PDB file of C-alpha atoms in Angstrom:
ATOM      1  CA  ASP A  23      92.658-158.941 273.808  1.00  0.00           C
ATOM      2  CA  ALA A  24      90.585-160.898 271.288  1.00  0.00           C
ATOM      3  CA  LYS A  25      87.508-159.262 269.772  1.00  0.00           C
ATOM      4  CA  THR A  26      84.077-160.776 270.346  1.00  0.00           C
ATOM      5  CA  THR A  27      80.935-160.809 268.205  1.00  0.00           C
ATOM      6  CA  GLN A  28      77.453-161.123 269.674  1.00  0.00           C
ATOM      7  CA  PRO A  29      73.947-160.770 268.236  1.00  0.00           C
ATOM      8  CA  THR A  30      72.510-157.337 268.878  1.00  0.00           C
ATOM      9  CA  SER A  31      69.313-158.576 270.469  1.00  0.00           C
ATOM     10  CA  MET A  32      67.397-161.717 271.415  1.00  0.00           C
ATOM     11  CA  ASP A  33      64.035-162.580 272.902  1.00  0.00           C
ATOM     12  CA  CYS A  34      63.290-165.535 275.130  1.00  0.00           C
ATOM     13  CA  ALA A  35      60.058-166.743 276.714  1.00  0.00           C
ATOM     14  CA  GLU A  36      59.875-166.661 280.481  1.00  0.00           C
ATOM     15  CA  GLY A  37      60.696-170.045 281.992  1.00  0.00           C
ATOM     16  CA  ARG A  38      62.614-171.239 278.959  1.00  0.00           C
ATOM     17  CA  ALA A  39      66.361-171.541 278.624  1.00  0.00           C
ATOM     18  CA  ALA A  40      68.078-168.491 277.160  1.00  0.00           C
ATOM     19  CA  ASN A  41      71.096-169.339 275.016  1.00  0.00           C
ATOM     20  CA  LEU A  42      73.366-166.406 274.212  1.00  0.00           C
ATOM     21  CA  PRO A  43      76.118-167.035 271.659  1.00  0.00           C
ATOM     22  CA  CYS A  44      79.465-165.320 271.382  1.00  0.00           C
ATOM     23  CA  ASN A  45      82.130-165.660 268.708  1.00  0.00           C
ATOM     24  CA  HIS A  46      85.767-165.101 269.640  1.00  0.00           C
ATOM     25  CA  SER A  47      87.619-166.718 266.759  1.00  0.00           C
ATOM     26  CA  THR A  48      90.919-164.912 267.464  1.00  0.00           C
ATOM     27  CA  ILE A  49      91.130-166.005 271.100  1.00  0.00           C
ATOM     28  CA  SER A  50      94.578-167.051 272.220  1.00  0.00           C
ATOM     29  CA  GLY A  51      95.542-169.883 274.535  1.00  0.00           C
ATOM     30  CA  ASN A  52      95.860-167.825 277.705  1.00  0.00           C
ATOM     31  CA  GLU A  53      92.691-165.779 277.287  1.00  0.00           C
ATOM     32  CA  TYR A  54      89.586-166.350 279.360  1.00  0.00           C
ATOM     33  CA  VAL A  55      85.957-165.823 278.354  1.00  0.00           C
ATOM     34  CA  TYR A  56      84.034-163.646 280.808  1.00  0.00           C
ATOM     35  CA  TRP A  57      80.334-162.841 280.829  1.00  0.00           C
ATOM     36  CA  TYR A  58      78.804-159.799 282.497  1.00  0.00           C
ATOM     37  CA  ARG A  59      75.299-158.386 282.292  1.00  0.00           C
ATOM     38  CA  GLN A  60      73.950-154.906 282.816  1.00  0.00           C
ATOM     39  CA  ILE A  61      70.395-154.289 283.876  1.00  0.00           C
ATOM     40  CA  HIS A  62      69.101-150.885 282.837  1.00  0.00           C
ATOM     41  CA  SER A  63      70.736-147.980 284.732  1.00  0.00           C
ATOM     42  CA  GLN A  64      72.808-150.268 286.944  1.00  0.00           C
ATOM     43  CA  GLY A  65      76.454-151.287 287.029  1.00  0.00           C
ATOM     44  CA  PRO A  66      77.494-154.506 285.269  1.00  0.00           C
ATOM     45  CA  GLN A  67      77.184-157.758 287.178  1.00  0.00           C
ATOM     46  CA  TYR A  68      79.639-160.623 286.851  1.00  0.00           C
ATOM     47  CA  ILE A  69      78.013-163.866 285.699  1.00  0.00           C
ATOM     48  CA  ILE A  70      80.623-166.491 284.929  1.00  0.00           C
ATOM     49  CA  HIS A  71      83.967-167.076 283.263  1.00  0.00           C
ATOM     50  CA  GLY A  72      85.928-169.989 281.806  1.00  0.00           C
ATOM     51  CA  LEU A  73      89.083-170.966 279.977  1.00  0.00           C
ATOM     52  CA  LYS A  74      88.340-174.180 278.076  1.00  0.00           C
ATOM     53  CA  ASN A  75      86.150-176.364 280.257  1.00  0.00           C
ATOM     54  CA  ASN A  76      82.420-175.861 280.585  1.00  0.00           C
ATOM     55  CA  GLU A  77      81.482-174.026 283.765  1.00  0.00           C
ATOM     56  CA  THR A  78      78.317-173.813 285.839  1.00  0.00           C
ATOM     57  CA  ASN A  79      77.346-171.704 288.804  1.00  0.00           C
ATOM     58  CA  GLU A  80      74.144-170.626 290.482  1.00  0.00           C
ATOM     59  CA  MET A  81      73.405-168.079 287.769  1.00  0.00           C
ATOM     60  CA  ALA A  82      74.303-169.736 284.496  1.00  0.00           C
ATOM     61  CA  SER A  83      76.268-172.274 282.508  1.00  0.00           C
ATOM     62  CA  LEU A  84      79.058-171.500 280.069  1.00  0.00           C
ATOM     63  CA  ILE A  85      79.702-173.842 277.173  1.00  0.00           C
ATOM     64  CA  ILE A  86      82.980-173.293 275.320  1.00  0.00           C
ATOM     65  CA  THR A  87      83.597-175.118 272.040  1.00  0.00           C
ATOM     66  CA  GLU A  88      86.565-177.429 271.805  1.00  0.00           C
ATOM     67  CA  ASP A  89      88.446-175.033 269.505  1.00  0.00           C
ATOM     68  CA  ARG A  90      87.522-172.171 271.895  1.00  0.00           C
ATOM     69  CA  LYS A  91      86.430-169.986 269.009  1.00  0.00           C
ATOM     70  CA  SER A  92      82.926-169.567 270.354  1.00  0.00           C
ATOM     71  CA  SER A  93      80.923-169.963 273.521  1.00  0.00           C
ATOM     72  CA  THR A  94      77.325-169.961 274.726  1.00  0.00           C
ATOM     73  CA  LEU A  95      75.951-168.576 277.934  1.00  0.00           C
ATOM     74  CA  ILE A  96      72.910-170.485 279.141  1.00  0.00           C
ATOM     75  CA  LEU A  97      70.369-169.133 281.593  1.00  0.00           C
ATOM     76  CA  PRO A  98      68.459-172.340 282.347  1.00  0.00           C
ATOM     77  CA  HIS A  99      65.098-170.900 283.400  1.00  0.00           C
ATOM     78  CA  ALA A 100      64.850-167.283 282.334  1.00  0.00           C
ATOM     79  CA  THR A 101      62.822-164.856 284.425  1.00  0.00           C
ATOM     80  CA  LEU A 102      61.721-161.317 283.709  1.00  0.00           C
ATOM     81  CA  ARG A 103      64.554-160.073 285.917  1.00  0.00           C
ATOM     82  CA  ASP A 104      67.050-161.556 283.460  1.00  0.00           C
ATOM     83  CA  THR A 105      66.171-158.844 280.923  1.00  0.00           C
ATOM     84  CA  ALA A 106      69.486-157.040 280.445  1.00  0.00           C
ATOM     85  CA  VAL A 107      72.393-156.432 278.100  1.00  0.00           C
ATOM     86  CA  TYR A 108      74.806-159.363 278.199  1.00  0.00           C
ATOM     87  CA  TYR A 109      78.480-158.786 277.447  1.00  0.00           C
ATOM     88  CA  CYS A 110      80.943-161.472 276.379  1.00  0.00           C
ATOM     89  CA  ILE A 111      84.534-160.352 276.995  1.00  0.00           C
ATOM     90  CA  VAL A 112      87.807-162.112 276.275  1.00  0.00           C
ATOM     91  CA  ILE A 113      90.707-161.174 278.504  1.00  0.00           C
ATOM     92  CA  ASN A 114      94.166-162.288 279.505  1.00  0.00           C
ATOM     93  CA  PHE A 115      94.354-163.445 283.086  1.00  0.00           C
ATOM     94  CA  GLY A 116      96.470-160.809 284.748  1.00  0.00           C
ATOM     95  CA  ASN A 117      95.373-158.050 282.375  1.00  0.00           C
ATOM     96  CA  GLU A 118      92.525-156.525 284.265  1.00  0.00           C
ATOM     97  CA  LYS A 119      91.271-154.095 281.635  1.00  0.00           C
ATOM     98  CA  LEU A 120      87.811-155.074 280.380  1.00  0.00           C
ATOM     99  CA  THR A 121      86.810-153.958 276.897  1.00  0.00           C
ATOM    100  CA  PHE A 122      83.039-153.914 276.566  1.00  0.00           C
ATOM    101  CA  GLY A 123      81.551-154.451 273.126  1.00  0.00           C
ATOM    102  CA  THR A 124      77.952-153.735 272.241  1.00  0.00           C
ATOM    103  CA  GLY A 125      76.624-156.887 273.901  1.00  0.00           C
ATOM    104  CA  THR A 126      73.318-158.701 273.360  1.00  0.00           C
ATOM    105  CA  ARG A 127      70.124-157.099 274.583  1.00  0.00           C
ATOM    106  CA  LEU A 128      68.116-160.015 275.975  1.00  0.00           C
ATOM    107  CA  THR A 129      64.409-159.468 276.514  1.00  0.00           C
ATOM    108  CA  ILE A 130      62.437-162.029 278.468  1.00  0.00           C
ATOM    109  CA  ILE A 131      58.863-162.212 277.245  1.00  0.00           C
ATOM    110  CA  PRO A 132      56.120-163.036 279.777  1.00  0.00           C
TER     111      PRO A 132
ATOM    112  CA  GLY B  10      80.248-161.486 296.702  1.00  0.00           C
ATOM    113  CA  ALA B  11      82.338-158.361 297.011  1.00  0.00           C
ATOM    114  CA  VAL B  12      80.398-155.105 297.213  1.00  0.00           C
ATOM    115  CA  VAL B  13      81.265-151.778 295.643  1.00  0.00           C
ATOM    116  CA  SER B  14      79.300-148.625 296.378  1.00  0.00           C
ATOM    117  CA  GLN B  15      79.195-145.249 294.672  1.00  0.00           C
ATOM    118  CA  HIS B  16      78.106-141.887 295.967  1.00  0.00           C
ATOM    119  CA  PRO B  17      76.135-140.009 294.918  1.00  0.00           C
ATOM    120  CA  SER B  18      73.845-142.164 292.803  1.00  0.00           C
ATOM    121  CA  TRP B  19      72.843-139.123 290.794  1.00  0.00           C
ATOM    122  CA  VAL B  20      73.867-135.480 290.671  1.00  0.00           C
ATOM    123  CA  ILE B  21      72.748-132.400 288.782  1.00  0.00           C
ATOM    124  CA  CYS B  22      75.110-129.459 288.568  1.00  0.00           C
ATOM    125  CA  LYS B  23      75.555-126.193 286.743  1.00  0.00           C
ATOM    126  CA  SER B  24      77.986-125.828 283.888  1.00  0.00           C
ATOM    127  CA  GLY B  25      81.436-124.794 285.097  1.00  0.00           C
ATOM    128  CA  THR B  26      81.232-126.427 288.496  1.00  0.00           C
ATOM    129  CA  SER B  27      83.191-129.452 289.682  1.00  0.00           C
ATOM    130  CA  VAL B  28      81.649-132.701 290.820  1.00  0.00           C
ATOM    131  CA  LYS B  29      83.239-135.425 292.950  1.00  0.00           C
ATOM    132  CA  ILE B  30      82.112-139.050 292.738  1.00  0.00           C
ATOM    133  CA  GLU B  31      83.204-141.582 295.346  1.00  0.00           C
ATOM    134  CA  CYS B  32      83.756-145.285 294.819  1.00  0.00           C
ATOM    135  CA  ARG B  33      84.183-147.554 297.829  1.00  0.00           C
ATOM    136  CA  SER B  34      84.917-151.240 298.224  1.00  0.00           C
ATOM    137  CA  LEU B  35      82.901-152.229 301.279  1.00  0.00           C
ATOM    138  CA  ASP B  36      84.199-155.668 302.193  1.00  0.00           C
ATOM    139  CA  PHE B  37      87.524-156.089 300.446  1.00  0.00           C
ATOM    140  CA  GLN B  38      90.725-154.232 299.737  1.00  0.00           C
ATOM    141  CA  ALA B  39      90.688-152.884 296.216  1.00  0.00           C
ATOM    142  CA  THR B  40      94.209-152.860 294.863  1.00  0.00           C
ATOM    143  CA  THR B  41      92.950-151.596 291.520  1.00  0.00           C
ATOM    144  CA  MET B  42      89.960-149.449 290.670  1.00  0.00           C
ATOM    145  CA  PHE B  43      88.609-148.597 287.256  1.00  0.00           C
ATOM    146  CA  TRP B  44      86.425-145.730 286.074  1.00  0.00           C
ATOM    147  CA  TYR B  45      84.067-146.106 283.122  1.00  0.00           C
ATOM    148  CA  ARG B  46      81.725-143.748 281.335  1.00  0.00           C
ATOM    149  CA  GLN B  47      78.569-144.788 279.534  1.00  0.00           C
ATOM    150  CA  PHE B  48      76.538-142.542 277.252  1.00  0.00           C
ATOM    151  CA  PRO B  49      72.878-143.394 276.529  1.00  0.00           C
ATOM    152  CA  LYS B  50      72.412-146.550 274.474  1.00  0.00           C
ATOM    153  CA  GLN B  51      76.163-147.080 274.265  1.00  0.00           C
ATOM    154  CA  SER B  52      78.540-149.508 275.895  1.00  0.00           C
ATOM    155  CA  LEU B  53      80.880-148.811 278.793  1.00  0.00           C
ATOM    156  CA  MET B  54      84.105-147.046 277.903  1.00  0.00           C
ATOM    157  CA  LEU B  55      87.088-147.332 280.214  1.00  0.00           C
ATOM    158  CA  MET B  56      88.382-143.929 281.248  1.00  0.00           C
ATOM    159  CA  ALA B  57      91.214-144.753 283.617  1.00  0.00           C
ATOM    160  CA  THR B  58      92.803-147.341 285.864  1.00  0.00           C
ATOM    161  CA  SER B  59      94.104-146.495 289.301  1.00  0.00           C
ATOM    162  CA  ASN B  60      96.218-148.420 291.740  1.00  0.00           C
ATOM    163  CA  GLU B  61      96.276-147.510 295.399  1.00  0.00           C
ATOM    164  CA  GLY B  62      98.904-144.946 296.167  1.00  0.00           C
ATOM    165  CA  SER B  63      99.955-144.260 292.596  1.00  0.00           C
ATOM    166  CA  LYS B  64      98.861-142.030 289.736  1.00  0.00           C
ATOM    167  CA  ALA B  65      96.027-143.152 287.528  1.00  0.00           C
ATOM    168  CA  THR B  66      96.607-144.403 284.002  1.00  0.00           C
ATOM    169  CA  TYR B  67      94.245-142.727 281.558  1.00  0.00           C
ATOM    170  CA  GLU B  68      92.920-144.184 278.321  1.00  0.00           C
ATOM    171  CA  GLN B  69      93.646-142.420 275.075  1.00  0.00           C
ATOM    172  CA  GLY B  70      91.439-139.395 274.577  1.00  0.00           C
ATOM    173  CA  VAL B  71      90.558-138.931 278.253  1.00  0.00           C
ATOM    174  CA  GLU B  72      91.794-135.618 279.664  1.00  0.00           C
ATOM    175  CA  LYS B  73      93.584-136.253 282.931  1.00  0.00           C
ATOM    176  CA  ASP B  74      93.312-132.609 283.996  1.00  0.00           C
ATOM    177  CA  LYS B  75      89.565-132.676 283.538  1.00  0.00           C
ATOM    178  CA  PHE B  76      88.891-136.036 285.157  1.00  0.00           C
ATOM    179  CA  LEU B  77      90.934-136.118 288.354  1.00  0.00           C
ATOM    180  CA  ILE B  78      91.277-139.522 289.967  1.00  0.00           C
ATOM    181  CA  ASN B  79      92.539-140.130 293.477  1.00  0.00           C
ATOM    182  CA  HIS B  80      92.989-143.615 294.936  1.00  0.00           C
ATOM    183  CA  ALA B  81      94.230-142.699 298.376  1.00  0.00           C
ATOM    184  CA  SER B  82      93.335-145.894 300.208  1.00  0.00           C
ATOM    185  CA  LEU B  83      92.562-149.530 299.502  1.00  0.00           C
ATOM    186  CA  THR B  84      88.847-148.898 299.889  1.00  0.00           C
ATOM    187  CA  LEU B  85      88.275-145.507 298.281  1.00  0.00           C
ATOM    188  CA  SER B  86      88.771-143.911 294.889  1.00  0.00           C
ATOM    189  CA  THR B  87      87.350-140.591 293.777  1.00  0.00           C
ATOM    190  CA  LEU B  88      86.666-139.138 290.358  1.00  0.00           C
ATOM    191  CA  THR B  89      86.351-135.367 290.111  1.00  0.00           C
ATOM    192  CA  VAL B  90      84.878-133.909 286.953  1.00  0.00           C
ATOM    193  CA  THR B  91      86.331-130.410 286.852  1.00  0.00           C
ATOM    194  CA  SER B  92      84.587-127.505 285.139  1.00  0.00           C
ATOM    195  CA  ALA B  93      81.796-129.771 283.995  1.00  0.00           C
ATOM    196  CA  HIS B  94      79.942-129.033 280.765  1.00  0.00           C
ATOM    197  CA  PRO B  95      76.736-130.509 279.331  1.00  0.00           C
ATOM    198  CA  GLU B  96      78.727-132.908 277.149  1.00  0.00           C
ATOM    199  CA  ASP B  97      80.111-134.476 280.359  1.00  0.00           C
ATOM    200  CA  SER B  98      76.599-135.617 281.267  1.00  0.00           C
ATOM    201  CA  SER B  99      76.838-139.387 281.427  1.00  0.00           C
ATOM    202  CA  PHE B 100      76.603-142.485 283.607  1.00  0.00           C
ATOM    203  CA  TYR B 101      79.879-142.937 285.495  1.00  0.00           C
ATOM    204  CA  ILE B 102      80.636-146.422 286.812  1.00  0.00           C
ATOM    205  CA  CYS B 103      83.530-147.627 288.908  1.00  0.00           C
ATOM    206  CA  SER B 104      84.769-151.141 289.424  1.00  0.00           C
ATOM    207  CA  ALA B 105      87.310-152.669 291.737  1.00  0.00           C
ATOM    208  CA  SER B 106      89.456-155.741 291.918  1.00  0.00           C
ATOM    209  CA  GLY B 107      91.505-157.045 294.784  1.00  0.00           C
ATOM    210  CA  ARG B 108      93.752-159.795 296.038  1.00  0.00           C
ATOM    211  CA  GLY B 109      92.191-163.206 296.255  1.00  0.00           C
ATOM    212  CA  LEU B 110      89.232-162.279 294.075  1.00  0.00           C
ATOM    213  CA  ARG B 111      90.204-164.425 291.084  1.00  0.00           C
ATOM    214  CA  ASN B 112      90.865-161.453 288.829  1.00  0.00           C
ATOM    215  CA  GLU B 113      87.157-160.507 288.920  1.00  0.00           C
ATOM    216  CA  GLN B 114      86.021-156.926 288.770  1.00  0.00           C
ATOM    217  CA  PHE B 115      83.113-155.866 290.928  1.00  0.00           C
ATOM    218  CA  PHE B 116      81.118-152.920 289.701  1.00  0.00           C
ATOM    219  CA  GLY B 117      79.455-150.111 291.571  1.00  0.00           C
ATOM    220  CA  PRO B 118      75.849-149.120 290.866  1.00  0.00           C
ATOM    221  CA  GLY B 119      76.878-146.080 288.856  1.00  0.00           C
ATOM    222  CA  THR B 120      76.436-142.315 289.188  1.00  0.00           C
ATOM    223  CA  ARG B 121      74.296-140.397 286.747  1.00  0.00           C
ATOM    224  CA  LEU B 122      75.697-136.920 286.157  1.00  0.00           C
ATOM    225  CA  THR B 123      73.590-134.251 284.499  1.00  0.00           C
ATOM    226  CA  VAL B 124      75.238-130.914 283.737  1.00  0.00           C
ATOM    227  CA  LEU B 125      72.852-128.077 282.981  1.00  0.00           C
TER     228      LEU B 125
END
């Protein structure tokens, strides 16, 4: 599976949009981009995933560049409860093994 | 969404004893379950993958005789840490995937093990 690169940490003001970038320049054509987050001392929570089209659900939006070498997770109106470590993972559909990198520690500032 | 539970949520044991952690899928049939370990301030590391009714597949460096995994039914997998030592103290997390769940993994809340 392709390796991902994320900033170690980010801050965002409460109520603003949080934009979390992820680089996956070695992604192959059949690999999906998944985002999970982990709130302190809890199990990871699925957020969203996509292949090449932008995706939106009730939690977030995922913007994937046309060349698929990078993506951005957008939390449109961040709240304090969005403080967590966010993991961007690239995986083949059908290969269920998730490889977690170091993720981005997002802190929402009141 | 699909719900995965773990029991216990935390456990403290003496060195040399064995500890069993349960992982249950509450509202779906989990064809595959995964066990992860997470040390403080580190990321999750996959320990093993188990499919219902078959032997678990362990990741490199994980001792299969020390970390016994049983996936006896489509809703239950257990991880037994045998002869636990202080260095086994960690946060153990399971996840599960099943048919019709779009290849998503659903994670349990984790079990914090402390070995004295």
